[in-house]
PDB file of C-alpha atoms in Angstrom:
ATOM      1  CA  MET A 261     139.972 113.054 147.259  1.00 82.00           C
ATOM      2  CA  SER A 262     136.249 112.528 147.619  1.00 89.00           C
ATOM      3  CA  PRO A 263     134.917 111.831 151.137  1.00 90.00           C
ATOM      4  CA  VAL A 264     135.152 108.265 152.466  1.00 95.00           C
ATOM      5  CA  ASP A 265     133.813 106.445 155.526  1.00 94.00           C
ATOM      6  CA  CYS A 266     137.164 105.543 157.089  1.00 95.00           C
ATOM      7  CA  ILE A 267     140.874 106.144 156.579  1.00 95.00           C
ATOM      8  CA  PHE A 268     143.361 103.680 158.095  1.00 95.00           C
ATOM      9  CA  LEU A 269     146.912 104.826 158.855  1.00 92.00           C
ATOM     10  CA  ASP A 270     149.884 102.753 159.925  1.00 86.00           C
ATOM     11  CA  PRO A 271     152.610 105.387 160.272  1.00 84.00           C
ATOM     12  CA  ALA A 272     156.261 104.338 160.014  1.00 75.00           C
ATOM     13  CA  ARG A 273     157.732 103.808 163.466  1.00 67.00           C
ATOM     14  CA  ARG A 274     161.407 103.767 162.519  1.00 63.00           C
ATOM     15  CA  ASN A 275     163.725 106.742 162.300  1.00 61.00           C
ATOM     16  CA  GLU A 276     166.234 107.400 159.512  1.00 67.00           C
ATOM     17  CA  HIS A 277     168.774 105.146 161.294  1.00 64.00           C
ATOM     18  CA  GLY A 278     166.349 102.214 161.565  1.00 64.00           C
ATOM     19  CA  GLY A 279     165.745 102.696 165.289  1.00 64.00           C
ATOM     20  CA  LYS A 280     162.277 102.291 166.776  1.00 69.00           C
ATOM     21  CA  THR A 281     160.220 105.368 167.605  1.00 63.00           C
ATOM     22  CA  VAL A 282     157.321 105.568 170.022  1.00 65.00           C
ATOM     23  CA  ALA A 283     156.048 109.151 170.084  1.00 72.00           C
ATOM     24  CA  ILE A 284     153.386 110.228 167.614  1.00 75.00           C
ATOM     25  CA  SER A 285     155.541 113.193 166.597  1.00 73.00           C
ATOM     26  CA  ASP A 286     158.392 110.849 165.624  1.00 72.00           C
ATOM     27  CA  CYS A 287     156.245 108.768 163.258  1.00 74.00           C
ATOM     28  CA  GLU A 288     155.935 109.418 159.519  1.00 76.00           C
ATOM     29  CA  PRO A 289     153.546 110.886 158.640  1.00 80.00           C
ATOM     30  CA  HIS A 290     152.926 113.009 161.737  1.00 82.00           C
ATOM     31  CA  VAL A 291     149.248 112.082 162.193  1.00 85.00           C
ATOM     32  CA  ALA A 292     148.537 114.716 164.863  1.00 88.00           C
ATOM     33  CA  GLU A 293     149.397 117.445 162.352  1.00 90.00           C
ATOM     34  CA  LEU A 294     147.239 115.774 159.687  1.00 90.00           C
ATOM     35  CA  ALA A 295     144.211 114.954 161.887  1.00 90.00           C
ATOM     36  CA  ALA A 296     142.045 117.896 160.803  1.00 91.00           C
ATOM     37  CA  LEU A 297     142.769 117.282 157.110  1.00 93.00           C
ATOM     38  CA  LEU A 298     142.085 113.552 157.443  1.00 93.00           C
ATOM     39  CA  LEU A 299     138.804 114.183 159.259  1.00 94.00           C
ATOM     40  CA  SER A 300     137.740 116.572 156.514  1.00 94.00           C
ATOM     41  CA  LYS A 301     138.048 113.612 154.106  1.00 94.00           C
ATOM     42  CA  ALA A 302     136.600 110.829 156.289  1.00 95.00           C
ATOM     43  CA  ASN A 303     134.022 110.347 159.024  1.00 92.00           C
ATOM     44  CA  ARG A 304     136.520 108.251 160.978  1.00 94.00           C
ATOM     45  CA  VAL A 305     140.277 107.832 161.001  1.00 95.00           C
ATOM     46  CA  MET A 306     141.870 104.714 162.504  1.00 96.00           C
ATOM     47  CA  ILE A 307     145.548 104.931 163.446  1.00 93.00           C
ATOM     48  CA  LYS A 308     147.749 101.963 164.382  1.00 92.00           C
ATOM     49  CA  LEU A 309     150.404 103.020 166.902  1.00 89.00           C
ATOM     50  CA  SER A 310     153.165 101.614 169.070  1.00 84.00           C
ATOM     51  CA  PRO A 311     152.176  99.494 172.075  1.00 84.00           C
ATOM     52  CA  MET A 312     154.671 101.545 174.107  1.00 83.00           C
ATOM     53  CA  LEU A 313     152.888 104.835 173.404  1.00 82.00           C
ATOM     54  CA  ASP A 314     151.918 106.941 176.433  1.00 84.00           C
ATOM     55  CA  LEU A 315     148.099 107.057 176.172  1.00 86.00           C
ATOM     56  CA  SER A 316     147.726 110.287 178.153  1.00 86.00           C
ATOM     57  CA  LEU A 317     150.146 112.020 175.787  1.00 85.00           C
ATOM     58  CA  ALA A 318     148.330 110.559 172.768  1.00 85.00           C
ATOM     59  CA  LEU A 319     145.018 111.938 174.032  1.00 87.00           C
ATOM     60  CA  LYS A 320     146.573 115.406 174.320  1.00 87.00           C
ATOM     61  CA  GLU A 321     148.017 115.236 170.800  1.00 88.00           C
ATOM     62  CA  LEU A 322     144.985 113.687 169.092  1.00 89.00           C
ATOM     63  CA  GLN A 323     142.116 115.991 170.024  1.00 85.00           C
ATOM     64  CA  HIS A 324     139.426 114.078 168.118  1.00 90.00           C
ATOM     65  CA  THR A 325     139.960 110.693 169.792  1.00 93.00           C
ATOM     66  CA  GLN A 326     136.740 108.745 170.173  1.00 94.00           C
ATOM     67  CA  GLU A 327     137.982 105.247 171.020  1.00 94.00           C
ATOM     68  CA  ILE A 328     141.212 103.480 171.956  1.00 94.00           C
ATOM     69  CA  HIS A 329     141.610  99.763 171.324  1.00 95.00           C
ATOM     70  CA  ILE A 330     144.433  97.878 173.006  1.00 93.00           C
ATOM     71  CA  LEU A 331     145.308  94.758 171.026  1.00 94.00           C
ATOM     72  CA  SER A 332     147.048  92.039 172.981  1.00 93.00           C
ATOM     73  CA  VAL A 333     148.055  88.401 172.642  1.00 95.00           C
ATOM     74  CA  ASN A 334     148.524  86.323 175.799  1.00 95.00           C
ATOM     75  CA  ASN A 335     148.267  89.496 177.920  1.00 92.00           C
ATOM     76  CA  GLU A 336     151.062  91.216 175.972  1.00 92.00           C
ATOM     77  CA  CYS A 337     150.146  94.516 174.326  1.00 89.00           C
ATOM     78  CA  LYS A 338     150.956  94.291 170.616  1.00 90.00           C
ATOM     79  CA  GLU A 339     149.363  97.392 169.080  1.00 90.00           C
ATOM     80  CA  LEU A 340     147.197 100.382 169.889  1.00 91.00           C
ATOM     81  CA  LEU A 341     144.399 101.463 167.585  1.00 94.00           C
ATOM     82  CA  ILE A 342     143.132 104.983 168.031  1.00 93.00           C
ATOM     83  CA  LEU A 343     139.874 105.938 166.382  1.00 95.00           C
ATOM     84  CA  LEU A 344     139.332 109.603 165.561  1.00 94.00           C
ATOM     85  CA  SER A 345     135.935 111.013 164.686  1.00 93.00           C
ATOM     86  CA  GLN A 346     134.513 114.356 163.638  1.00 86.00           C
ATOM     87  CA  THR A 347     132.418 114.410 166.808  1.00 83.00           C
ATOM     88  CA  SER A 348     133.969 114.364 170.277  1.00 76.00           C
ATOM     89  CA  PRO A 349     132.412 111.957 172.793  1.00 82.00           C
ATOM     90  CA  ALA A 350     131.677 112.891 176.387  1.00 83.00           C
ATOM     91  CA  GLU A 351     133.904 109.990 177.453  1.00 87.00           C
ATOM     92  CA  ILE A 352     136.560 108.171 175.430  1.00 89.00           C
ATOM     93  CA  ALA A 353     136.000 104.434 175.264  1.00 87.00           C
ATOM     94  CA  ILE A 354     139.106 102.335 176.014  1.00 88.00           C
TER      95      ILE A 354
END
């Protein structure tokens, strides 16, 4: 694959029995394991994740996090978007 500006991932958040998953490691594909490969192909990687995800755990698993966007409707968190970049910021914007 030739380099691109951005890759968007919406990993599956259901297990083999149809139950909901929350942890990054339970999603398919396992984006934390693929982060380095994805960043070698794109300047930025945007990942859509569960609104119930523990942000502190996500920051430990996704070393290249640059920004976190919390998407909500009527004050209810609907999705989390995590933006990875090849460069690490001094402070992660939330």
